[in-house]
Amino acid sequence: MEIHIQASLSSRSLSESEISASDNTDAADRESGNFGCSHYRRRCKIRAPCCDEIFDCRHCHNEAKNSLELETLDSHDVPRHQVQKVICSLCDTEQDVQQYCMNCGVCFGKYFCSICKFFDDDVSKNQYHCDECGICRTGGKENFFHCKRCGCCYSNLMKDGHRCIERAMHHSCPVCFEFLFDTTKDISVLPCGHTMHLKCAKEMESHFQYSCPVCSKSICDMSRLWAKLDTVIASTPMPDMYKNKKVWILCNDCGAEGEVQFHVIAHKCLDCKSYNTKQTIGRGPPASCSSTAVTEIVR
């Protein structure tokens, strides 16, 4: 009889443990379920205030509403700061923007910004809100500084050496035309101060394009290439009919103008020795009509 009671108590204890484990598993599933979208891991959806439709996040809304299949007049982005309602992904309860569901209590996202109405469960991104940018960014606040003239956050590594450009990221990428200021992709800051997607910069380099699409300045150290061009030009003499021909050039790197010997391969800046130049109309003095040995200028 005693053995039977012990067995019964043991069985009861095991049953309670299983129930407890089951409850913990359900809670874990609720917390780590595959919710969200390709952009963010979260347990709620937003109701867009602009069109009163429900989307997983603002990027899902913008992709849908800016599709080429829609009329241009219907294209628009969601005003993120104006989002007022969210819908729980577990219990479908619509409610005011908050971090925890008012009905089932689930956490919508471990990172929550009440200003941007932003949720994300992947805190490994080290999200932070920049008051001066007015939006949330990733990478850790301690690793970035806000440049007031450029109007954006840059890595601390650039604090004493970057070239300031007014509102440097408040424009579209010059390659893919996606707006840069609130993009989720990595951004490259070029030596000239202009910005573009890092992926687009690498794509340019893969096609041997080494100048900024905005100002045409070189985007990397080109000294080795200039040395090779020196050798090629020296070994490629022009025919006699071109030996006295001159051209006016503008250097894209230093901005200097000058008159140089014409060559079919490239023209070298006399100031900074760069070959990143373009031919201009010229500003030299007009040639004398009485001169019998006038240097010919190629226009």
PDB file of C-alpha atoms in Angstrom:
ATOM      1  CA  MET A   1       0.000   0.000   0.000  1.00  0.00           C
ATOM      2  CA  GLU A   2       2.815   2.362   0.846  1.00  0.00           C
ATOM      3  CA  ILE A   3       4.562   1.521  -2.367  1.00  0.00           C
ATOM      4  CA  HIS A   4       1.384   2.226  -4.299  1.00  0.00           C
ATOM      5  CA  ILE A   5       1.001   5.656  -2.645  1.00  0.00           C
ATOM      6  CA  GLN A   6       4.607   6.550  -3.391  1.00  0.00           C
ATOM      7  CA  ALA A   7       4.148   5.497  -6.971  1.00  0.00           C
ATOM      8  CA  SER A   8       1.002   7.569  -7.229  1.00  0.00           C
ATOM      9  CA  LEU A   9       2.680  10.642  -5.735  1.00  0.00           C
ATOM     10  CA  SER A  10       5.604  10.174  -8.063  1.00  0.00           C
ATOM     11  CA  SER A  11       3.298   9.934 -11.041  1.00  0.00           C
ATOM     12  CA  ARG A  12       1.409  13.071  -9.936  1.00  0.00           C
ATOM     13  CA  SER A  13       4.644  14.978  -9.479  1.00  0.00           C
ATOM     14  CA  LEU A  14       5.788  13.978 -12.969  1.00  0.00           C
ATOM     15  CA  SER A  15       2.500  15.106 -14.450  1.00  0.00           C
ATOM     16  CA  GLU A  16       2.816  18.562 -12.879  1.00  0.00           C
ATOM     17  CA  SER A  17       6.383  18.861 -14.161  1.00  0.00           C
ATOM     18  CA  GLU A  18       5.224  18.023 -17.657  1.00  0.00           C
ATOM     19  CA  ILE A  19       2.493  20.623 -17.457  1.00  0.00           C
ATOM     20  CA  SER A  20       4.956  23.205 -16.199  1.00  0.00           C
ATOM     21  CA  ALA A  21       7.416  22.310 -18.963  1.00  0.00           C
ATOM     22  CA  SER A  22       4.617  22.514 -21.512  1.00  0.00           C
ATOM     23  CA  ASP A  23       3.638  25.982 -20.265  1.00  0.00           C
ATOM     24  CA  ASN A  24       7.261  27.118 -20.447  1.00  0.00           C
ATOM     25  CA  THR A  25       7.537  25.736 -23.981  1.00  0.00           C
ATOM     26  CA  ASP A  26       4.388  27.578 -25.044  1.00  0.00           C
ATOM     27  CA  ALA A  27       5.719  30.799 -23.525  1.00  0.00           C
ATOM     28  CA  ALA A  28       9.047  30.309 -25.285  1.00  0.00           C
ATOM     29  CA  ASP A  29       7.249  29.664 -28.566  1.00  0.00           C
ATOM     30  CA  ARG A  30       5.261  32.842 -28.097  1.00  0.00           C
ATOM     31  CA  GLU A  31       8.422  34.815 -27.388  1.00  0.00           C
ATOM     32  CA  SER A  32      10.593  33.333 -30.140  1.00  0.00           C
ATOM     33  CA  GLY A  33       8.036  32.452 -32.791  1.00  0.00           C
ATOM     34  CA  ASN A  34       8.649  33.198 -36.441  1.00  0.00           C
ATOM     35  CA  PHE A  35       6.785  36.481 -36.468  1.00  0.00           C
ATOM     36  CA  GLY A  36       7.537  39.647 -38.373  1.00  0.00           C
ATOM     37  CA  CYS A  37       8.772  40.010 -41.930  1.00  0.00           C
ATOM     38  CA  SER A  38      11.960  39.996 -43.991  1.00  0.00           C
ATOM     39  CA  HIS A  39      12.877  43.398 -42.538  1.00  0.00           C
ATOM     40  CA  TYR A  40      12.245  43.002 -38.788  1.00  0.00           C
ATOM     41  CA  ARG A  41      11.527  40.297 -36.212  1.00  0.00           C
ATOM     42  CA  ARG A  42       8.513  41.467 -34.217  1.00  0.00           C
ATOM     43  CA  ARG A  43       5.133  40.281 -32.904  1.00  0.00           C
ATOM     44  CA  CYS A  44       2.884  43.021 -34.161  1.00  0.00           C
ATOM     45  CA  LYS A  45       1.739  44.693 -37.342  1.00  0.00           C
ATOM     46  CA  ILE A  46       1.057  48.370 -37.964  1.00  0.00           C
ATOM     47  CA  ARG A  47      -2.000  50.122 -39.296  1.00  0.00           C
ATOM     48  CA  ALA A  48      -0.745  52.710 -41.768  1.00  0.00           C
ATOM     49  CA  PRO A  49      -2.345  56.090 -41.013  1.00  0.00           C
ATOM     50  CA  CYS A  50      -2.041  57.172 -44.647  1.00  0.00           C
ATOM     51  CA  CYS A  51      -4.157  54.432 -46.238  1.00  0.00           C
ATOM     52  CA  ASP A  52      -5.661  52.689 -43.168  1.00  0.00           C
ATOM     53  CA  GLU A  53      -4.242  49.316 -44.265  1.00  0.00           C
ATOM     54  CA  ILE A  54      -2.322  46.754 -42.184  1.00  0.00           C
ATOM     55  CA  PHE A  55       1.311  45.846 -42.899  1.00  0.00           C
ATOM     56  CA  ASP A  56       4.112  43.994 -41.101  1.00  0.00           C
ATOM     57  CA  CYS A  57       6.289  47.128 -41.074  1.00  0.00           C
ATOM     58  CA  ARG A  58       6.790  50.445 -42.822  1.00  0.00           C
ATOM     59  CA  HIS A  59       9.138  48.918 -45.393  1.00  0.00           C
ATOM     60  CA  CYS A  60       6.506  46.344 -46.363  1.00  0.00           C
ATOM     61  CA  HIS A  61       4.054  49.219 -46.800  1.00  0.00           C
ATOM     62  CA  ASN A  62       6.462  51.306 -48.875  1.00  0.00           C
ATOM     63  CA  GLU A  63       7.390  48.399 -51.134  1.00  0.00           C
ATOM     64  CA  ALA A  64       3.728  47.618 -51.762  1.00  0.00           C
ATOM     65  CA  LYS A  65       2.643  51.223 -52.269  1.00  0.00           C
ATOM     66  CA  ASN A  66       5.569  52.175 -54.493  1.00  0.00           C
ATOM     67  CA  SER A  67       5.276  49.169 -56.751  1.00  0.00           C
ATOM     68  CA  LEU A  68       5.554  49.805 -60.479  1.00  0.00           C
ATOM     69  CA  GLU A  69       2.200  48.057 -60.865  1.00  0.00           C
ATOM     70  CA  LEU A  70       0.420  50.927 -59.100  1.00  0.00           C
ATOM     71  CA  GLU A  71      -0.545  54.285 -60.515  1.00  0.00           C
ATOM     72  CA  THR A  72       2.100  56.922 -59.832  1.00  0.00           C
ATOM     73  CA  LEU A  73      -0.448  59.135 -58.085  1.00  0.00           C
ATOM     74  CA  ASP A  74      -1.149  56.360 -55.556  1.00  0.00           C
ATOM     75  CA  SER A  75       2.516  55.897 -54.587  1.00  0.00           C
ATOM     76  CA  HIS A  76       3.455  57.038 -51.093  1.00  0.00           C
ATOM     77  CA  ASP A  77       5.518  56.223 -47.998  1.00  0.00           C
ATOM     78  CA  VAL A  78       4.084  55.711 -44.542  1.00  0.00           C
ATOM     79  CA  PRO A  79       4.707  58.586 -42.095  1.00  0.00           C
ATOM     80  CA  ARG A  80       6.333  56.450 -39.403  1.00  0.00           C
ATOM     81  CA  HIS A  81       5.914  58.944 -36.572  1.00  0.00           C
ATOM     82  CA  GLN A  82       2.172  59.164 -37.195  1.00  0.00           C
ATOM     83  CA  VAL A  83       1.457  55.451 -36.655  1.00  0.00           C
ATOM     84  CA  GLN A  84      -1.117  55.204 -33.853  1.00  0.00           C
ATOM     85  CA  LYS A  85      -2.357  51.604 -33.938  1.00  0.00           C
ATOM     86  CA  VAL A  86      -0.673  48.171 -33.876  1.00  0.00           C
ATOM     87  CA  ILE A  87      -2.167  44.685 -34.157  1.00  0.00           C
ATOM     88  CA  CYS A  88      -0.844  41.809 -32.045  1.00  0.00           C
ATOM     89  CA  SER A  89       0.405  38.946 -34.224  1.00  0.00           C
ATOM     90  CA  LEU A  90      -0.666  36.374 -31.599  1.00  0.00           C
ATOM     91  CA  CYS A  91      -4.157  37.442 -30.529  1.00  0.00           C
ATOM     92  CA  ASP A  92      -5.026  39.940 -33.301  1.00  0.00           C
ATOM     93  CA  THR A  93      -5.919  42.646 -30.795  1.00  0.00           C
ATOM     94  CA  GLU A  94      -5.715  46.151 -32.250  1.00  0.00           C
ATOM     95  CA  GLN A  95      -4.474  48.707 -29.753  1.00  0.00           C
ATOM     96  CA  ASP A  96      -2.491  51.898 -29.240  1.00  0.00           C
ATOM     97  CA  VAL A  97       1.257  51.740 -29.857  1.00  0.00           C
ATOM     98  CA  GLN A  98       2.982  50.143 -26.856  1.00  0.00           C
ATOM     99  CA  GLN A  99       5.653  47.512 -26.216  1.00  0.00           C
ATOM    100  CA  TYR A 100       3.435  44.824 -24.647  1.00  0.00           C
ATOM    101  CA  CYS A 101       0.068  43.536 -25.862  1.00  0.00           C
ATOM    102  CA  MET A 102      -2.776  44.796 -23.688  1.00  0.00           C
ATOM    103  CA  ASN A 103      -4.631  41.485 -24.164  1.00  0.00           C
ATOM    104  CA  CYS A 104      -2.156  38.581 -24.125  1.00  0.00           C
ATOM    105  CA  GLY A 105       0.838  40.410 -22.659  1.00  0.00           C
ATOM    106  CA  VAL A 106       3.339  39.322 -25.318  1.00  0.00           C
ATOM    107  CA  CYS A 107       6.322  41.600 -25.965  1.00  0.00           C
ATOM    108  CA  PHE A 108       6.075  43.017 -29.477  1.00  0.00           C
ATOM    109  CA  GLY A 109       9.825  43.657 -29.651  1.00  0.00           C
ATOM    110  CA  LYS A 110      12.722  43.745 -27.207  1.00  0.00           C
ATOM    111  CA  TYR A 111      13.753  47.047 -28.759  1.00  0.00           C
ATOM    112  CA  PHE A 112      10.936  49.590 -28.767  1.00  0.00           C
ATOM    113  CA  CYS A 113      10.969  53.278 -29.681  1.00  0.00           C
ATOM    114  CA  SER A 114       7.825  55.186 -28.817  1.00  0.00           C
ATOM    115  CA  ILE A 115       8.919  58.108 -31.022  1.00  0.00           C
ATOM    116  CA  CYS A 116       9.483  56.145 -34.229  1.00  0.00           C
ATOM    117  CA  LYS A 117       6.782  53.576 -33.364  1.00  0.00           C
ATOM    118  CA  PHE A 118       9.442  50.971 -34.048  1.00  0.00           C
ATOM    119  CA  PHE A 119       9.720  47.371 -32.782  1.00  0.00           C
ATOM    120  CA  ASP A 120      12.517  44.851 -33.321  1.00  0.00           C
ATOM    121  CA  ASP A 121      13.313  41.673 -31.424  1.00  0.00           C
ATOM    122  CA  ASP A 122      16.850  41.420 -32.819  1.00  0.00           C
ATOM    123  CA  VAL A 123      18.726  43.579 -30.320  1.00  0.00           C
ATOM    124  CA  SER A 124      22.088  42.386 -31.672  1.00  0.00           C
ATOM    125  CA  LYS A 125      21.805  45.327 -34.082  1.00  0.00           C
ATOM    126  CA  ASN A 126      22.418  47.669 -31.113  1.00  0.00           C
ATOM    127  CA  GLN A 127      19.599  50.001 -32.088  1.00  0.00           C
ATOM    128  CA  TYR A 128      19.438  53.519 -30.703  1.00  0.00           C
ATOM    129  CA  HIS A 129      17.332  56.608 -31.306  1.00  0.00           C
ATOM    130  CA  CYS A 130      19.127  59.744 -32.514  1.00  0.00           C
ATOM    131  CA  ASP A 131      17.193  62.821 -31.425  1.00  0.00           C
ATOM    132  CA  GLU A 132      18.904  65.021 -34.019  1.00  0.00           C
ATOM    133  CA  CYS A 133      18.268  62.620 -36.905  1.00  0.00           C
ATOM    134  CA  GLY A 134      14.778  62.017 -35.544  1.00  0.00           C
ATOM    135  CA  ILE A 135      14.924  58.295 -36.317  1.00  0.00           C
ATOM    136  CA  CYS A 136      16.351  55.053 -34.950  1.00  0.00           C
ATOM    137  CA  ARG A 137      19.698  53.782 -36.184  1.00  0.00           C
ATOM    138  CA  THR A 138      21.810  50.658 -35.619  1.00  0.00           C
ATOM    139  CA  GLY A 139      25.390  50.051 -34.517  1.00  0.00           C
ATOM    140  CA  GLY A 140      25.375  51.408 -30.948  1.00  0.00           C
ATOM    141  CA  LYS A 141      25.098  55.067 -29.967  1.00  0.00           C
ATOM    142  CA  GLU A 142      28.577  55.008 -28.421  1.00  0.00           C
ATOM    143  CA  ASN A 143      30.090  54.208 -31.836  1.00  0.00           C
ATOM    144  CA  PHE A 144      28.608  57.141 -33.730  1.00  0.00           C
ATOM    145  CA  PHE A 145      28.447  60.933 -33.639  1.00  0.00           C
ATOM    146  CA  HIS A 146      25.921  63.263 -35.251  1.00  0.00           C
ATOM    147  CA  CYS A 147      27.364  65.844 -37.641  1.00  0.00           C
ATOM    148  CA  LYS A 148      25.044  68.848 -37.588  1.00  0.00           C
ATOM    149  CA  ARG A 149      26.164  70.188 -40.948  1.00  0.00           C
ATOM    150  CA  CYS A 150      25.897  66.835 -42.719  1.00  0.00           C
ATOM    151  CA  GLY A 151      22.656  66.187 -40.830  1.00  0.00           C
ATOM    152  CA  CYS A 152      23.342  62.515 -40.118  1.00  0.00           C
ATOM    153  CA  CYS A 153      25.236  60.049 -37.922  1.00  0.00           C
ATOM    154  CA  TYR A 154      28.754  58.949 -38.857  1.00  0.00           C
ATOM    155  CA  SER A 155      31.190  56.482 -37.325  1.00  0.00           C
ATOM    156  CA  ASN A 156      33.479  57.897 -34.621  1.00  0.00           C
ATOM    157  CA  LEU A 157      36.393  56.888 -36.876  1.00  0.00           C
ATOM    158  CA  MET A 158      35.398  59.762 -39.184  1.00  0.00           C
ATOM    159  CA  LYS A 159      34.899  62.391 -36.495  1.00  0.00           C
ATOM    160  CA  ASP A 160      38.096  64.336 -37.136  1.00  0.00           C
ATOM    161  CA  GLY A 161      38.606  63.547 -40.798  1.00  0.00           C
ATOM    162  CA  HIS A 162      35.376  63.535 -42.790  1.00  0.00           C
ATOM    163  CA  ARG A 163      34.538  66.190 -45.363  1.00  0.00           C
ATOM    164  CA  CYS A 164      31.293  67.963 -44.455  1.00  0.00           C
ATOM    165  CA  ILE A 165      28.603  68.164 -47.124  1.00  0.00           C
ATOM    166  CA  GLU A 166      25.359  69.989 -46.338  1.00  0.00           C
ATOM    167  CA  ARG A 167      22.654  67.358 -45.660  1.00  0.00           C
ATOM    168  CA  ALA A 168      24.958  64.677 -47.070  1.00  0.00           C
ATOM    169  CA  MET A 169      22.502  61.773 -46.806  1.00  0.00           C
ATOM    170  CA  HIS A 170      19.254  63.639 -47.398  1.00  0.00           C
ATOM    171  CA  HIS A 171      19.124  62.543 -51.018  1.00  0.00           C
ATOM    172  CA  SER A 172      18.889  59.423 -53.146  1.00  0.00           C
ATOM    173  CA  CYS A 173      21.781  57.085 -53.896  1.00  0.00           C
ATOM    174  CA  PRO A 174      23.277  58.338 -57.197  1.00  0.00           C
ATOM    175  CA  VAL A 175      23.401  54.766 -58.511  1.00  0.00           C
ATOM    176  CA  CYS A 176      20.146  53.026 -57.482  1.00  0.00           C
ATOM    177  CA  PHE A 177      18.158  56.173 -56.500  1.00  0.00           C
ATOM    178  CA  GLU A 178      16.962  54.780 -53.157  1.00  0.00           C
ATOM    179  CA  PHE A 179      16.661  57.484 -50.473  1.00  0.00           C
ATOM    180  CA  LEU A 180      19.732  57.208 -48.235  1.00  0.00           C
ATOM    181  CA  PHE A 181      18.778  58.946 -44.997  1.00  0.00           C
ATOM    182  CA  ASP A 182      16.620  56.134 -43.632  1.00  0.00           C
ATOM    183  CA  THR A 183      17.893  53.208 -45.698  1.00  0.00           C
ATOM    184  CA  THR A 184      18.518  49.877 -43.970  1.00  0.00           C
ATOM    185  CA  LYS A 185      21.528  49.131 -46.213  1.00  0.00           C
ATOM    186  CA  ASP A 186      25.183  49.923 -45.483  1.00  0.00           C
ATOM    187  CA  ILE A 187      26.336  53.340 -46.692  1.00  0.00           C
ATOM    188  CA  SER A 188      29.741  54.361 -48.008  1.00  0.00           C
ATOM    189  CA  VAL A 189      31.022  57.908 -47.376  1.00  0.00           C
ATOM    190  CA  LEU A 190      33.371  58.813 -50.214  1.00  0.00           C
ATOM    191  CA  PRO A 191      36.529  60.949 -49.717  1.00  0.00           C
ATOM    192  CA  CYS A 192      34.728  63.867 -51.384  1.00  0.00           C
ATOM    193  CA  GLY A 193      31.993  63.682 -48.729  1.00  0.00           C
ATOM    194  CA  HIS A 194      29.207  62.394 -50.954  1.00  0.00           C
ATOM    195  CA  THR A 195      27.368  59.240 -49.924  1.00  0.00           C
ATOM    196  CA  MET A 196      26.003  56.145 -51.640  1.00  0.00           C
ATOM    197  CA  HIS A 197      25.188  52.544 -50.839  1.00  0.00           C
ATOM    198  CA  LEU A 198      28.271  50.442 -50.103  1.00  0.00           C
ATOM    199  CA  LYS A 199      26.915  47.760 -52.438  1.00  0.00           C
ATOM    200  CA  CYS A 200      26.542  50.317 -55.229  1.00  0.00           C
ATOM    201  CA  ALA A 201      30.101  51.568 -54.666  1.00  0.00           C
ATOM    202  CA  LYS A 202      31.430  48.014 -54.964  1.00  0.00           C
ATOM    203  CA  GLU A 203      29.327  47.500 -58.090  1.00  0.00           C
ATOM    204  CA  MET A 204      30.929  50.581 -59.625  1.00  0.00           C
ATOM    205  CA  GLU A 205      34.417  49.317 -58.802  1.00  0.00           C
ATOM    206  CA  SER A 206      33.608  45.968 -60.399  1.00  0.00           C
ATOM    207  CA  HIS A 207      32.953  47.896 -63.628  1.00  0.00           C
ATOM    208  CA  PHE A 208      36.179  49.913 -63.238  1.00  0.00           C
ATOM    209  CA  GLN A 209      34.363  53.120 -62.307  1.00  0.00           C
ATOM    210  CA  TYR A 210      36.504  54.949 -59.739  1.00  0.00           C
ATOM    211  CA  SER A 211      35.010  58.440 -59.680  1.00  0.00           C
ATOM    212  CA  CYS A 212      32.139  59.875 -57.649  1.00  0.00           C
ATOM    213  CA  PRO A 213      28.899  59.916 -59.685  1.00  0.00           C
ATOM    214  CA  VAL A 214      28.051  63.319 -58.164  1.00  0.00           C
ATOM    215  CA  CYS A 215      31.260  65.378 -58.428  1.00  0.00           C
ATOM    216  CA  SER A 216      33.556  63.081 -60.487  1.00  0.00           C
ATOM    217  CA  LYS A 217      36.380  63.145 -57.921  1.00  0.00           C
ATOM    218  CA  SER A 218      38.402  59.940 -57.494  1.00  0.00           C
ATOM    219  CA  ILE A 219      36.943  57.664 -54.818  1.00  0.00           C
ATOM    220  CA  CYS A 220      40.221  55.887 -53.949  1.00  0.00           C
ATOM    221  CA  ASP A 221      43.992  56.205 -54.245  1.00  0.00           C
ATOM    222  CA  MET A 222      44.707  56.187 -57.981  1.00  0.00           C
ATOM    223  CA  SER A 223      48.465  56.869 -57.839  1.00  0.00           C
ATOM    224  CA  ARG A 224      49.405  53.393 -59.103  1.00  0.00           C
ATOM    225  CA  LEU A 225      47.114  53.759 -62.112  1.00  0.00           C
ATOM    226  CA  TRP A 226      48.464  57.245 -62.850  1.00  0.00           C
ATOM    227  CA  ALA A 227      52.014  55.816 -62.826  1.00  0.00           C
ATOM    228  CA  LYS A 228      50.967  53.148 -65.342  1.00  0.00           C
ATOM    229  CA  LEU A 229      49.398  55.811 -67.564  1.00  0.00           C
ATOM    230  CA  ASP A 230      52.667  57.772 -67.439  1.00  0.00           C
ATOM    231  CA  THR A 231      54.475  54.714 -68.815  1.00  0.00           C
ATOM    232  CA  VAL A 232      51.842  53.990 -71.481  1.00  0.00           C
ATOM    233  CA  ILE A 233      51.744  57.599 -72.719  1.00  0.00           C
ATOM    234  CA  ALA A 234      55.539  57.830 -72.798  1.00  0.00           C
ATOM    235  CA  SER A 235      55.677  54.708 -74.944  1.00  0.00           C
ATOM    236  CA  THR A 236      52.908  55.909 -77.274  1.00  0.00           C
ATOM    237  CA  PRO A 237      54.167  58.984 -79.173  1.00  0.00           C
ATOM    238  CA  MET A 238      51.597  60.921 -81.147  1.00  0.00           C
ATOM    239  CA  PRO A 239      51.983  61.328 -84.956  1.00  0.00           C
ATOM    240  CA  ASP A 240      53.753  64.457 -86.214  1.00  0.00           C
ATOM    241  CA  MET A 241      50.480  66.150 -87.143  1.00  0.00           C
ATOM    242  CA  TYR A 242      49.419  66.118 -83.436  1.00  0.00           C
ATOM    243  CA  LYS A 243      52.727  67.015 -81.782  1.00  0.00           C
ATOM    244  CA  ASN A 244      51.907  70.721 -81.538  1.00  0.00           C
ATOM    245  CA  LYS A 245      48.265  70.298 -80.596  1.00  0.00           C
ATOM    246  CA  LYS A 246      47.191  71.548 -77.178  1.00  0.00           C
ATOM    247  CA  VAL A 247      43.998  71.169 -75.184  1.00  0.00           C
ATOM    248  CA  TRP A 248      42.501  72.937 -72.175  1.00  0.00           C
ATOM    249  CA  ILE A 249      41.560  70.603 -69.361  1.00  0.00           C
ATOM    250  CA  LEU A 250      39.750  70.755 -66.027  1.00  0.00           C
ATOM    251  CA  CYS A 251      40.961  68.429 -63.273  1.00  0.00           C
ATOM    252  CA  ASN A 252      38.089  66.684 -61.496  1.00  0.00           C
ATOM    253  CA  ASP A 253      40.268  65.980 -58.448  1.00  0.00           C
ATOM    254  CA  CYS A 254      41.806  69.384 -57.623  1.00  0.00           C
ATOM    255  CA  GLY A 255      39.717  71.710 -59.780  1.00  0.00           C
ATOM    256  CA  ALA A 256      42.716  73.233 -61.580  1.00  0.00           C
ATOM    257  CA  GLU A 257      42.520  74.278 -65.224  1.00  0.00           C
ATOM    258  CA  GLY A 258      45.366  74.327 -67.664  1.00  0.00           C
ATOM    259  CA  GLU A 259      46.671  73.870 -71.174  1.00  0.00           C
ATOM    260  CA  VAL A 260      48.409  70.551 -71.856  1.00  0.00           C
ATOM    261  CA  GLN A 261      49.781  68.571 -74.733  1.00  0.00           C
ATOM    262  CA  PHE A 262      47.063  66.653 -76.548  1.00  0.00           C
ATOM    263  CA  HIS A 263      47.217  62.863 -76.308  1.00  0.00           C
ATOM    264  CA  VAL A 264      44.680  60.332 -77.458  1.00  0.00           C
ATOM    265  CA  ILE A 265      44.974  58.240 -74.244  1.00  0.00           C
ATOM    266  CA  ALA A 266      44.619  60.766 -71.419  1.00  0.00           C
ATOM    267  CA  HIS A 267      45.527  64.249 -70.207  1.00  0.00           C
ATOM    268  CA  LYS A 268      47.479  64.820 -67.004  1.00  0.00           C
ATOM    269  CA  CYS A 269      46.755  67.624 -64.558  1.00  0.00           C
ATOM    270  CA  LEU A 270      49.847  69.811 -64.169  1.00  0.00           C
ATOM    271  CA  ASP A 271      48.973  70.618 -60.534  1.00  0.00           C
ATOM    272  CA  CYS A 272      48.073  67.338 -58.800  1.00  0.00           C
ATOM    273  CA  LYS A 273      49.343  64.928 -61.525  1.00  0.00           C
ATOM    274  CA  SER A 274      45.936  63.236 -61.793  1.00  0.00           C
ATOM    275  CA  TYR A 275      44.586  61.854 -65.042  1.00  0.00           C
ATOM    276  CA  ASN A 276      41.015  62.315 -63.821  1.00  0.00           C
ATOM    277  CA  THR A 277      40.511  65.268 -66.160  1.00  0.00           C
ATOM    278  CA  LYS A 278      38.126  66.401 -68.837  1.00  0.00           C
ATOM    279  CA  GLN A 279      38.636  68.571 -71.862  1.00  0.00           C
ATOM    280  CA  THR A 280      37.150  72.085 -71.770  1.00  0.00           C
ATOM    281  CA  ILE A 281      36.738  74.895 -74.270  1.00  0.00           C
ATOM    282  CA  GLY A 282      39.674  76.767 -72.749  1.00  0.00           C
ATOM    283  CA  ARG A 283      40.489  80.228 -71.450  1.00  0.00           C
ATOM    284  CA  GLY A 284      43.800  80.925 -73.155  1.00  0.00           C
ATOM    285  CA  PRO A 285      44.562  84.221 -74.933  1.00  0.00           C
ATOM    286  CA  PRO A 286      43.402  84.416 -78.551  1.00  0.00           C
ATOM    287  CA  ALA A 287      46.081  83.533 -81.084  1.00  0.00           C
ATOM    288  CA  SER A 288      47.558  86.376 -83.149  1.00  0.00           C
ATOM    289  CA  CYS A 289      46.464  86.340 -86.779  1.00  0.00           C
ATOM    290  CA  SER A 290      49.909  87.561 -87.866  1.00  0.00           C
ATOM    291  CA  SER A 291      51.757  84.718 -86.173  1.00  0.00           C
ATOM    292  CA  THR A 292      53.277  82.179 -88.512  1.00  0.00           C
ATOM    293  CA  ALA A 293      53.975  79.561 -85.824  1.00  0.00           C
ATOM    294  CA  VAL A 294      50.737  79.407 -83.872  1.00  0.00           C
ATOM    295  CA  THR A 295      50.331  76.460 -81.536  1.00  0.00           C
ATOM    296  CA  GLU A 296      47.167  74.660 -82.593  1.00  0.00           C
ATOM    297  CA  ILE A 297      44.541  74.264 -79.899  1.00  0.00           C
ATOM    298  CA  VAL A 298      42.237  71.277 -80.081  1.00  0.00           C
ATOM    299  CA  ARG A 299      38.714  72.326 -79.037  1.00  0.00           C
TER     300      ARG A 299
END
